[in-house]
mmCIF file of C-alpha atoms in Angstrom:
data_model
loop_
_atom_site.group_PDB
_atom_site.id
_atom_site.type_symbol
_atom_site.label_atom_id
_atom_site.label_comp_id
_atom_site.label_asym_id
_atom_site.label_seq_id
_atom_site.Cartn_x
_atom_site.Cartn_y
_atom_site.Cartn_z
ATOM 1 C CA MET P 1 7.595 114.732 8.652
ATOM 2 C CA THR P 2 6.532 118.376 8.746
ATOM 3 C CA GLY P 3 3.132 119.758 9.828
ATOM 4 C CA ARG P 4 -0.069 117.816 10.326
ATOM 5 C CA ILE P 5 -2.339 117.427 7.295
ATOM 6 C CA ALA P 6 -5.880 118.120 8.462
ATOM 7 C CA LEU P 7 -9.101 116.728 7.052
ATOM 8 C CA PHE P 8 -10.096 120.335 6.311
ATOM 9 C CA GLN P 9 -8.344 123.682 6.456
ATOM 10 C CA PRO P 10 -10.255 126.957 5.922
ATOM 11 C CA ASP P 11 -9.437 128.437 2.532
ATOM 12 C CA VAL P 12 -9.362 132.188 3.161
ATOM 13 C CA GLY P 13 -6.993 134.900 2.003
ATOM 14 C CA PRO P 14 -6.589 138.512 0.892
ATOM 15 C CA LEU P 15 -9.993 138.768 -0.829
ATOM 16 C CA GLU P 16 -11.835 137.724 2.350
ATOM 17 C CA GLU P 17 -9.699 140.130 4.385
ATOM 18 C CA SER P 18 -10.562 143.037 2.081
ATOM 19 C CA PHE P 19 -14.304 142.311 2.179
ATOM 20 C CA LEU P 20 -14.249 141.993 5.968
ATOM 21 C CA LEU P 21 -12.303 145.225 6.412
ATOM 22 C CA ARG P 22 -14.678 147.081 4.106
ATOM 23 C CA ALA P 23 -17.657 145.896 6.122
ATOM 24 C CA PHE P 24 -15.926 146.771 9.402
ATOM 25 C CA ARG P 25 -15.160 150.290 8.207
ATOM 26 C CA SER P 26 -18.740 150.751 7.000
ATOM 27 C CA GLY P 27 -19.812 151.193 10.617
ATOM 28 C CA TRP P 28 -22.242 148.264 10.571
ATOM 29 C CA PRO P 29 -20.707 145.544 12.769
ATOM 30 C CA GLY P 30 -24.019 144.155 14.061
ATOM 31 C CA PRO P 31 -26.430 141.472 12.839
ATOM 32 C CA ALA P 32 -28.123 141.785 9.468
ATOM 33 C CA GLY P 33 -27.169 144.897 7.420
ATOM 34 C CA PRO P 34 -26.250 145.543 3.775
ATOM 35 C CA GLU P 35 -23.639 142.776 3.484
ATOM 36 C CA THR P 36 -26.094 140.223 4.852
ATOM 37 C CA GLU P 37 -28.801 141.358 2.444
ATOM 38 C CA ALA P 38 -26.383 141.156 -0.490
ATOM 39 C CA PHE P 39 -25.111 137.730 0.602
ATOM 40 C CA GLU P 40 -28.691 136.457 0.870
ATOM 41 C CA ALA P 41 -29.450 137.610 -2.668
ATOM 42 C CA GLU P 42 -26.262 136.030 -4.020
ATOM 43 C CA ILE P 43 -26.863 132.677 -2.325
ATOM 44 C CA ALA P 44 -30.478 132.640 -3.517
ATOM 45 C CA GLY P 45 -29.195 133.212 -7.041
ATOM 46 C CA ARG P 46 -26.694 130.395 -6.741
ATOM 47 C CA ALA P 47 -29.355 128.028 -5.384
ATOM 48 C CA GLY P 48 -31.855 129.051 -8.059
ATOM 49 C CA VAL P 49 -34.546 130.190 -5.611
ATOM 50 C CA ARG P 50 -36.253 133.507 -4.902
ATOM 51 C CA HIS P 51 -35.655 133.893 -1.156
ATOM 52 C CA ALA P 52 -32.838 133.386 1.356
ATOM 53 C CA VAL P 53 -32.537 134.139 5.065
ATOM 54 C CA GLY P 54 -29.062 134.404 6.588
ATOM 55 C CA VAL P 55 -28.698 132.886 10.053
ATOM 56 C CA SER P 56 -26.042 132.199 12.651
ATOM 57 C CA SER P 57 -25.395 128.526 11.795
ATOM 58 C CA GLY P 58 -26.487 125.635 9.624
ATOM 59 C CA THR P 59 -28.180 124.110 12.648
ATOM 60 C CA ALA P 60 -30.212 127.298 13.155
ATOM 61 C CA ALA P 61 -31.216 127.085 9.490
ATOM 62 C CA LEU P 62 -32.453 123.509 9.971
ATOM 63 C CA HIS P 63 -34.353 124.484 13.124
ATOM 64 C CA LEU P 64 -36.136 127.372 11.414
ATOM 65 C CA ALA P 65 -36.927 125.319 8.301
ATOM 66 C CA LEU P 66 -38.601 122.635 10.403
ATOM 67 C CA LEU P 67 -40.540 125.185 12.457
ATOM 68 C CA ALA P 68 -41.768 126.771 9.235
ATOM 69 C CA CYS P 69 -43.046 123.334 8.156
ATOM 70 C CA GLY P 70 -45.019 123.010 11.377
ATOM 71 C CA ALA P 71 -42.785 120.518 13.163
ATOM 72 C CA GLY P 72 -43.517 120.372 16.873
ATOM 73 C CA PRO P 73 -44.904 118.206 19.654
ATOM 74 C CA GLY P 74 -47.129 115.431 18.340
ATOM 75 C CA THR P 75 -45.384 115.289 14.946
ATOM 76 C CA VAL P 76 -42.666 113.149 13.380
ATOM 77 C CA VAL P 77 -39.716 114.292 11.272
ATOM 78 C CA VAL P 78 -38.103 111.604 9.099
ATOM 79 C CA VAL P 79 -34.303 111.906 9.230
ATOM 80 C CA PRO P 80 -31.535 109.929 7.462
ATOM 81 C CA THR P 81 -29.664 107.862 10.004
ATOM 82 C CA LEU P 82 -26.304 108.534 8.290
ATOM 83 C CA THR P 83 -25.759 112.198 9.048
ATOM 84 C CA PHE P 84 -24.223 114.677 11.461
ATOM 85 C CA ALA P 85 -26.147 115.061 14.709
ATOM 86 C CA ALA P 86 -27.393 118.559 13.826
ATOM 87 C CA THR P 87 -29.934 117.117 11.393
ATOM 88 C CA ALA P 88 -31.617 115.048 14.092
ATOM 89 C CA ASN P 89 -31.070 117.602 16.851
ATOM 90 C CA ALA P 90 -32.988 120.233 14.891
ATOM 91 C CA ALA P 91 -36.032 117.960 14.840
ATOM 92 C CA VAL P 92 -35.796 117.483 18.608
ATOM 93 C CA TYR P 93 -35.473 121.261 19.183
ATOM 94 C CA THR P 94 -38.971 121.679 17.708
ATOM 95 C CA GLY P 95 -40.455 119.034 19.997
ATOM 96 C CA ALA P 96 -40.994 116.623 17.091
ATOM 97 C CA ARG P 97 -39.952 112.969 17.235
ATOM 98 C CA PRO P 98 -37.236 111.940 14.732
ATOM 99 C CA VAL P 99 -37.671 108.621 12.948
ATOM 100 C CA PHE P 100 -34.564 107.376 11.193
ATOM 101 C CA VAL P 101 -34.245 105.783 7.770
ATOM 102 C CA ASP P 102 -31.292 103.994 6.181
ATOM 103 C CA SER P 103 -29.121 104.805 3.191
ATOM 104 C CA ASP P 104 -28.552 104.087 -0.440
ATOM 105 C CA PRO P 105 -25.341 101.986 -0.495
ATOM 106 C CA ALA P 106 -23.754 103.881 -3.413
ATOM 107 C CA THR P 107 -23.946 107.375 -1.932
ATOM 108 C CA GLY P 108 -24.935 107.016 1.729
ATOM 109 C CA ASN P 109 -27.888 109.320 1.053
ATOM 110 C CA VAL P 110 -31.428 108.431 2.112
ATOM 111 C CA ASP P 111 -32.886 105.363 0.380
ATOM 112 C CA PRO P 112 -36.024 106.486 -1.544
ATOM 113 C CA ASP P 113 -37.650 103.032 -1.476
ATOM 114 C CA LEU P 114 -37.262 102.691 2.292
ATOM 115 C CA LEU P 115 -38.597 106.215 2.709
ATOM 116 C CA ALA P 116 -41.690 105.453 0.619
ATOM 117 C CA ASP P 117 -42.445 102.341 2.676
ATOM 118 C CA LEU P 118 -41.944 104.249 5.918
ATOM 119 C CA LEU P 119 -44.250 107.109 4.899
ATOM 120 C CA ASP P 120 -46.953 104.582 3.923
ATOM 121 C CA ARG P 121 -46.692 102.914 7.321
ATOM 122 C CA LEU P 122 -46.750 106.185 9.239
ATOM 123 C CA ALA P 123 -49.810 107.349 7.275
ATOM 124 C CA ALA P 124 -51.582 104.065 7.955
ATOM 125 C CA ALA P 125 -50.872 104.475 11.658
ATOM 126 C CA GLY P 126 -52.300 107.996 11.643
ATOM 127 C CA VAL P 127 -48.966 109.629 12.464
ATOM 128 C CA ARG P 128 -48.606 113.264 11.425
ATOM 129 C CA VAL P 129 -45.304 113.695 9.554
ATOM 130 C CA ALA P 130 -44.255 117.353 9.588
ATOM 131 C CA ALA P 131 -41.318 116.935 7.201
ATOM 132 C CA VAL P 132 -38.872 114.599 5.528
ATOM 133 C CA MET P 133 -35.271 115.731 5.747
ATOM 134 C CA SER P 134 -32.710 114.722 3.151
ATOM 135 C CA VAL P 135 -28.965 115.211 3.496
ATOM 136 C CA ASP P 136 -26.594 115.716 0.565
ATOM 137 C CA LEU P 137 -23.848 113.597 2.073
ATOM 138 C CA ASN P 138 -20.235 114.537 1.317
ATOM 139 C CA GLY P 139 -21.557 117.082 -1.196
ATOM 140 C CA THR P 140 -23.374 114.545 -3.407
ATOM 141 C CA CYS P 141 -27.031 115.426 -3.875
ATOM 142 C CA ALA P 142 -29.585 112.841 -2.793
ATOM 143 C CA ASP P 143 -31.665 111.185 -5.519
ATOM 144 C CA TYR P 144 -34.240 113.959 -5.809
ATOM 145 C CA SER P 145 -35.616 112.522 -9.050
ATOM 146 C CA ARG P 146 -37.117 109.823 -6.816
ATOM 147 C CA LEU P 147 -37.380 111.588 -3.454
ATOM 148 C CA ARG P 148 -39.552 114.475 -4.587
ATOM 149 C CA PRO P 149 -42.324 112.261 -6.049
ATOM 150 C CA VAL P 150 -42.274 110.127 -2.873
ATOM 151 C CA CYS P 151 -42.765 113.166 -0.635
ATOM 152 C CA ARG P 152 -45.310 114.728 -2.987
ATOM 153 C CA ALA P 153 -47.396 111.546 -3.036
ATOM 154 C CA ALA P 154 -47.368 111.455 0.768
ATOM 155 C CA GLY P 155 -48.214 115.150 1.056
ATOM 156 C CA VAL P 156 -45.169 115.754 3.249
ATOM 157 C CA PRO P 157 -42.792 118.754 2.855
ATOM 158 C CA LEU P 158 -39.193 117.966 1.959
ATOM 159 C CA VAL P 159 -36.439 119.903 3.752
ATOM 160 C CA GLU P 160 -33.051 119.624 2.043
ATOM 161 C CA ASP P 161 -30.062 119.699 4.384
ATOM 162 C CA ALA P 162 -27.514 120.928 1.838
ATOM 163 C CA ALA P 163 -24.979 121.939 4.492
ATOM 164 C CA GLN P 164 -22.214 120.133 2.581
ATOM 165 C CA ALA P 165 -23.488 120.716 -0.937
ATOM 166 C CA LEU P 166 -23.317 124.393 -1.934
ATOM 167 C CA GLY P 167 -22.438 124.399 -5.639
ATOM 168 C CA SER P 168 -23.523 120.789 -6.238
ATOM 169 C CA THR P 169 -26.216 119.848 -8.744
ATOM 170 C CA HIS P 170 -28.581 116.959 -9.500
ATOM 171 C CA ASP P 171 -29.737 116.616 -13.121
ATOM 172 C CA GLY P 172 -28.653 120.211 -13.656
ATOM 173 C CA GLU P 173 -30.642 121.665 -10.738
ATOM 174 C CA PRO P 174 -28.700 123.301 -7.889
ATOM 175 C CA ALA P 175 -28.434 121.990 -4.338
ATOM 176 C CA GLY P 176 -30.775 123.811 -1.998
ATOM 177 C CA SER P 177 -33.594 124.022 -4.547
ATOM 178 C CA PHE P 178 -35.163 120.578 -4.216
ATOM 179 C CA GLY P 179 -37.321 120.870 -1.115
ATOM 180 C CA SER P 180 -39.958 123.236 0.229
ATOM 181 C CA LEU P 181 -36.946 124.686 2.025
ATOM 182 C CA GLY P 182 -33.211 124.099 1.749
ATOM 183 C CA THR P 183 -30.439 124.904 4.194
ATOM 184 C CA PHE P 184 -26.715 125.660 3.919
ATOM 185 C CA SER P 185 -23.929 125.784 6.474
ATOM 186 C CA PHE P 186 -20.967 128.176 6.341
ATOM 187 C CA SER P 187 -19.096 126.588 9.222
ATOM 188 C CA TRP P 188 -15.300 126.676 9.057
ATOM 189 C CA ASN P 189 -15.034 123.261 7.358
ATOM 190 C CA LYS P 190 -17.634 123.738 4.621
ATOM 191 C CA VAL P 191 -17.033 124.473 0.935
ATOM 192 C CA ILE P 192 -17.246 128.179 1.725
ATOM 193 C CA THR P 193 -17.092 129.573 5.239
ATOM 194 C CA THR P 194 -18.091 132.663 7.177
ATOM 195 C CA SER P 195 -16.432 131.021 10.231
ATOM 196 C CA ALA P 196 -19.943 130.361 11.501
ATOM 197 C CA GLY P 197 -23.204 130.930 9.712
ATOM 198 C CA GLY P 198 -25.938 129.379 7.638
ATOM 199 C CA MET P 199 -28.869 130.144 5.372
ATOM 200 C CA VAL P 200 -32.408 129.003 4.656
ATOM 201 C CA VAL P 201 -33.461 129.137 1.004
ATOM 202 C CA THR P 202 -36.892 128.693 -0.537
ATOM 203 C CA ASP P 203 -39.138 129.708 -3.411
ATOM 204 C CA ASP P 204 -42.024 130.275 -0.990
ATOM 205 C CA ALA P 205 -42.305 133.879 0.179
ATOM 206 C CA ALA P 206 -44.469 132.969 3.176
ATOM 207 C CA LEU P 207 -42.030 130.319 4.417
ATOM 208 C CA ALA P 208 -39.115 132.747 4.009
ATOM 209 C CA ALA P 209 -40.997 135.452 5.929
ATOM 210 C CA ARG P 210 -41.762 132.998 8.736
ATOM 211 C CA CYS P 211 -38.085 131.978 9.017
ATOM 212 C CA ARG P 212 -36.932 135.613 9.033
ATOM 213 C CA HIS P 213 -39.499 136.532 11.669
ATOM 214 C CA LEU P 214 -38.435 133.691 13.984
ATOM 215 C CA SER P 215 -34.729 134.461 13.438
ATOM 216 C CA THR P 216 -35.147 138.023 14.774
ATOM 217 C CA GLN P 217 -36.613 137.191 18.196
ATOM 218 C CA ALA P 218 -40.039 137.187 16.509
ATOM 219 C CA ARG P 219 -40.293 140.937 16.927
ATOM 220 C CA GLU P 220 -43.468 142.401 15.474
ATOM 221 C CA PRO P 221 -43.050 145.289 12.969
ATOM 222 C CA VAL P 222 -43.922 148.106 15.359
ATOM 223 C CA THR P 223 -41.777 150.814 16.942
ATOM 224 C CA HIS P 224 -41.764 149.233 20.397
ATOM 225 C CA TYR P 225 -40.819 145.650 21.265
ATOM 226 C CA GLU P 226 -43.884 143.472 20.634
ATOM 227 C CA HIS P 227 -43.766 139.672 20.505
ATOM 228 C CA ARG P 228 -46.543 137.193 19.684
ATOM 229 C CA ASP P 229 -44.219 134.189 19.190
ATOM 230 C CA VAL P 230 -41.146 132.846 20.930
ATOM 231 C CA GLY P 231 -38.320 133.735 18.553
ATOM 232 C CA TYR P 232 -34.586 133.152 18.343
ATOM 233 C CA ASN P 233 -31.470 135.287 18.056
ATOM 234 C CA TYR P 234 -30.348 133.580 14.856
ATOM 235 C CA ARG P 235 -29.413 136.558 12.637
ATOM 236 C CA LEU P 236 -26.240 136.410 10.543
ATOM 237 C CA SER P 237 -23.602 139.025 11.342
ATOM 238 C CA ASN P 238 -23.036 141.707 8.706
ATOM 239 C CA LEU P 239 -19.254 141.229 9.082
ATOM 240 C CA LEU P 240 -19.411 137.466 8.577
ATOM 241 C CA ALA P 241 -21.697 137.896 5.573
ATOM 242 C CA ALA P 242 -18.985 140.033 3.984
ATOM 243 C CA VAL P 243 -16.543 137.131 4.319
ATOM 244 C CA GLY P 244 -19.141 134.867 2.740
ATOM 245 C CA ARG P 245 -19.517 137.193 -0.237
ATOM 246 C CA ALA P 246 -15.786 136.977 -0.895
ATOM 247 C CA GLN P 247 -15.838 133.192 -0.510
ATOM 248 C CA LEU P 248 -18.751 132.917 -2.914
ATOM 249 C CA ARG P 249 -16.698 134.630 -5.597
ATOM 250 C CA ARG P 250 -14.131 131.828 -5.242
ATOM 251 C CA LEU P 251 -16.637 128.961 -4.944
ATOM 252 C CA ASP P 252 -16.163 127.463 -8.414
ATOM 253 C CA GLU P 253 -12.393 127.627 -8.114
ATOM 254 C CA MET P 254 -12.498 125.885 -4.728
ATOM 255 C CA ILE P 255 -14.870 123.186 -5.981
ATOM 256 C CA GLU P 256 -12.576 122.520 -8.933
ATOM 257 C CA ARG P 257 -9.624 121.976 -6.595
ATOM 258 C CA ARG P 258 -11.669 119.512 -4.530
ATOM 259 C CA ARG P 259 -12.711 117.679 -7.701
ATOM 260 C CA ARG P 260 -9.113 117.317 -8.856
ATOM 261 C CA LEU P 261 -8.226 115.858 -5.453
ATOM 262 C CA ARG P 262 -11.205 113.442 -5.665
ATOM 263 C CA GLU P 263 -10.068 112.360 -9.147
ATOM 264 C CA ARG P 264 -6.611 111.589 -7.824
ATOM 265 C CA TYR P 265 -8.032 109.502 -4.964
ATOM 266 C CA ALA P 266 -10.347 107.703 -7.400
ATOM 267 C CA LYS P 267 -7.485 106.894 -9.763
ATOM 268 C CA LEU P 268 -5.366 105.522 -6.922
ATOM 269 C CA PHE P 269 -8.075 103.317 -5.395
ATOM 270 C CA ALA P 270 -9.454 102.132 -8.769
ATOM 271 C CA ALA P 271 -6.568 99.661 -8.857
ATOM 272 C CA VAL P 272 -7.166 98.400 -5.292
ATOM 273 C CA PRO P 273 -9.636 95.473 -5.029
ATOM 274 C CA GLY P 274 -12.337 95.850 -2.388
ATOM 275 C CA THR P 275 -12.290 99.637 -2.292
ATOM 276 C CA ARG P 276 -14.532 102.349 -3.740
ATOM 277 C CA ILE P 277 -15.054 106.081 -3.377
ATOM 278 C CA VAL P 278 -18.469 106.700 -1.772
ATOM 279 C CA GLY P 279 -20.676 108.605 -4.227
ATOM 280 C CA ASP P 280 -18.027 108.640 -6.951
ATOM 281 C CA GLY P 281 -19.051 109.243 -10.550
ATOM 282 C CA ASP P 282 -21.566 112.051 -9.931
ATOM 283 C CA PRO P 283 -20.429 114.955 -12.127
ATOM 284 C CA GLY P 284 -22.617 117.359 -10.125
ATOM 285 C CA ALA P 285 -20.972 116.681 -6.757
ATOM 286 C CA ASN P 286 -18.882 119.448 -5.215
ATOM 287 C CA CYS P 287 -16.601 116.762 -3.633
ATOM 288 C CA TRP P 288 -16.779 118.418 -0.211
ATOM 289 C CA LEU P 289 -15.411 115.270 1.436
ATOM 290 C CA THR P 290 -13.933 112.112 -0.075
ATOM 291 C CA SER P 291 -14.598 108.867 1.802
ATOM 292 C CA VAL P 292 -13.232 105.457 0.823
ATOM 293 C CA ALA P 293 -15.275 102.358 1.644
ATOM 294 C CA VAL P 294 -13.244 99.184 2.164
ATOM 295 C CA ASP P 295 -14.418 95.562 2.066
ATOM 296 C CA PRO P 296 -11.782 93.930 4.299
ATOM 297 C CA GLU P 297 -12.579 90.432 3.046
ATOM 298 C CA VAL P 298 -11.552 91.472 -0.466
ATOM 299 C CA ALA P 299 -8.896 94.104 0.260
ATOM 300 C CA GLY P 300 -7.189 92.127 3.025
ATOM 301 C CA TRP P 301 -7.149 95.215 5.237
ATOM 302 C CA GLY P 302 -9.720 97.502 6.820
ATOM 303 C CA ALA P 303 -10.451 101.205 6.910
ATOM 304 C CA GLY P 304 -9.067 101.361 10.429
ATOM 305 C CA HIS P 305 -5.695 99.995 9.277
ATOM 306 C CA LEU P 306 -5.417 102.793 6.713
ATOM 307 C CA GLY P 307 -6.519 105.436 9.211
ATOM 308 C CA ARG P 308 -3.928 104.367 11.769
ATOM 309 C CA HIS P 309 -1.168 104.276 9.149
ATOM 310 C CA LEU P 310 -1.995 107.807 8.020
ATOM 311 C CA ALA P 311 -2.185 109.032 11.611
ATOM 312 C CA ARG P 312 1.407 107.855 12.140
ATOM 313 C CA ARG P 313 2.350 109.945 9.090
ATOM 314 C CA GLY P 314 0.631 113.047 10.490
ATOM 315 C CA VAL P 315 -2.493 112.800 8.331
ATOM 316 C CA GLU P 316 -5.951 113.264 9.872
ATOM 317 C CA THR P 317 -8.750 110.909 8.814
ATOM 318 C CA ARG P 318 -12.212 110.103 10.186
ATOM 319 C CA PRO P 319 -14.844 107.390 9.729
ATOM 320 C CA MET P 320 -18.102 108.403 8.088
ATOM 321 C CA TRP P 321 -20.853 109.505 10.482
ATOM 322 C CA LYS P 322 -21.868 107.066 13.201
ATOM 323 C CA PRO P 323 -25.548 106.386 12.393
ATOM 324 C CA MET P 324 -28.056 108.282 14.492
ATOM 325 C CA HIS P 325 -29.919 105.103 15.466
ATOM 326 C CA ARG P 326 -26.652 103.935 17.115
ATOM 327 C CA GLN P 327 -26.217 107.138 19.137
ATOM 328 C CA PRO P 328 -27.036 106.755 22.843
ATOM 329 C CA VAL P 329 -28.971 110.038 22.820
ATOM 330 C CA PHE P 330 -31.426 108.589 20.291
ATOM 331 C CA ALA P 331 -31.749 105.131 21.854
ATOM 332 C CA GLY P 332 -35.351 103.973 21.675
ATOM 333 C CA HIS P 333 -36.262 106.072 18.636
ATOM 334 C CA ASP P 334 -37.852 104.274 15.702
ATOM 335 C CA ALA P 335 -35.585 103.420 12.765
ATOM 336 C CA VAL P 336 -35.978 101.605 9.458
ATOM 337 C CA VAL P 337 -32.549 100.167 8.740
ATOM 338 C CA THR P 338 -30.975 97.672 6.372
ATOM 339 C CA GLY P 339 -27.412 97.749 7.693
ATOM 340 C CA VAL P 340 -26.068 100.020 4.936
ATOM 341 C CA ALA P 341 -25.280 102.959 7.238
ATOM 342 C CA ASP P 342 -23.741 100.613 9.813
ATOM 343 C CA ARG P 343 -21.427 99.154 7.168
ATOM 344 C CA LEU P 344 -20.415 102.558 5.824
ATOM 345 C CA PHE P 345 -19.563 103.677 9.341
ATOM 346 C CA ALA P 346 -17.562 100.533 10.106
ATOM 347 C CA ARG P 347 -15.848 100.215 6.751
ATOM 348 C CA SER P 348 -15.054 103.727 5.570
ATOM 349 C CA VAL P 349 -12.404 106.332 6.100
ATOM 350 C CA SER P 350 -12.670 109.993 5.089
ATOM 351 C CA LEU P 351 -9.530 111.593 3.693
ATOM 352 C CA PRO P 352 -8.204 115.176 3.576
ATOM 353 C CA SER P 353 -10.368 117.049 1.078
ATOM 354 C CA GLY P 354 -9.890 120.772 1.557
ATOM 355 C CA SER P 355 -9.322 123.181 -1.309
ATOM 356 C CA SER P 356 -6.425 124.775 0.597
ATOM 357 C CA LEU P 357 -4.335 121.588 0.614
ATOM 358 C CA THR P 358 -0.936 122.614 -0.730
ATOM 359 C CA ASP P 359 0.835 120.747 -3.520
ATOM 360 C CA ALA P 360 3.572 119.750 -1.063
ATOM 361 C CA ASP P 361 1.075 118.350 1.458
ATOM 362 C CA ALA P 362 -0.793 116.549 -1.323
ATOM 363 C CA GLU P 363 2.434 114.846 -2.391
ATOM 364 C CA ARG P 364 3.151 113.818 1.214
ATOM 365 C CA LEU P 365 -0.404 112.543 1.618
ATOM 366 C CA PHE P 366 -0.331 110.411 -1.528
ATOM 367 C CA ALA P 367 3.139 109.117 -0.708
ATOM 368 C CA ALA P 368 1.739 107.882 2.619
ATOM 369 C CA LEU P 369 -1.225 106.258 0.850
ATOM 370 C CA GLU P 370 0.994 104.557 -1.721
ATOM 371 C CA GLU P 371 3.333 103.344 1.025
ATOM 372 C CA PHE P 372 0.385 101.709 2.834
ATOM 373 C CA LEU P 373 -0.992 100.095 -0.321
ATOM 374 C CA GLU P 374 2.427 98.740 -1.318
ATOM 375 C CA GLU P 375 2.918 97.245 2.145
ATOM 376 C CA ARG P 376 -0.521 95.614 2.001
ATOM 377 C CA GLY P 377 -0.318 94.611 -1.656
#
């Protein structure tokens, strides 16, 4: 066995180095700046919206998006229970109360029917819902054909957490464009990375202006320092934006490599009873992460068995997200659950999915998978 095969490896090279060096030599190493402005325009174009605000992380983007929707004390934000903690944490940062909702079994994304029932009940109880958050899990867009009418009927803004979904589409529309606001993450493990960073995108000029204002310590546009709101130091570095611009030029190539890897996983597991690729079959998915769900009663083995086998072969794996309603920090919060998220957490394993996976490591990875399946077959 040679080196460890990680779930993700950043995919950066000479192009990113050249963009970063150019920005460094420009004499603008601080926040914002020409690279940030250009990166914002390019991301807005990719997401099919008019405005984008670069920020320091995907979590900061979520926080600002919710603040712009009016989330705060005395309000509720509806959050999918199957997600990374940042989605729920952002609601708490505003002072709002998160209420969790369960998943569609095919994709793990929020279940539109459960959401509709929940919004009806909250309205009947006189609860003010500041926003519904959706998450495009593993890079597969949520079912916006159904989610948008549900939110529109309830009069509640939709915030799309597209942290994992840059470059994905749903019915031909790009990720990030489906809500009143959308957010992206450029953390080291995302489809493209600036090492750390994020962006809020929207078609609404007023919402974009509010996010930008709050991201710059809420400084008023006067020569001295004047503040009428509590703001945040959330601006995106000009240097990191330059890296993002280089990554964006390689986005389609990197997505294609992830799709080819997903296709190979799908072909392998198609012949294994009791297994399925979560969210497989969506041609618009960017395949950010491939997770395999296993029914142990049919397969004769569980996701944990596969994970431990691969760990002994130097391959990193991980279960899907532990549902937020099971997290001790959110104990006591309301949740509408059917057991889908619990089952996906207990019965799934996520496999190496990065676009920088070498051919040699891919062969070693699939040899380890085939060895396990032959032993269990």
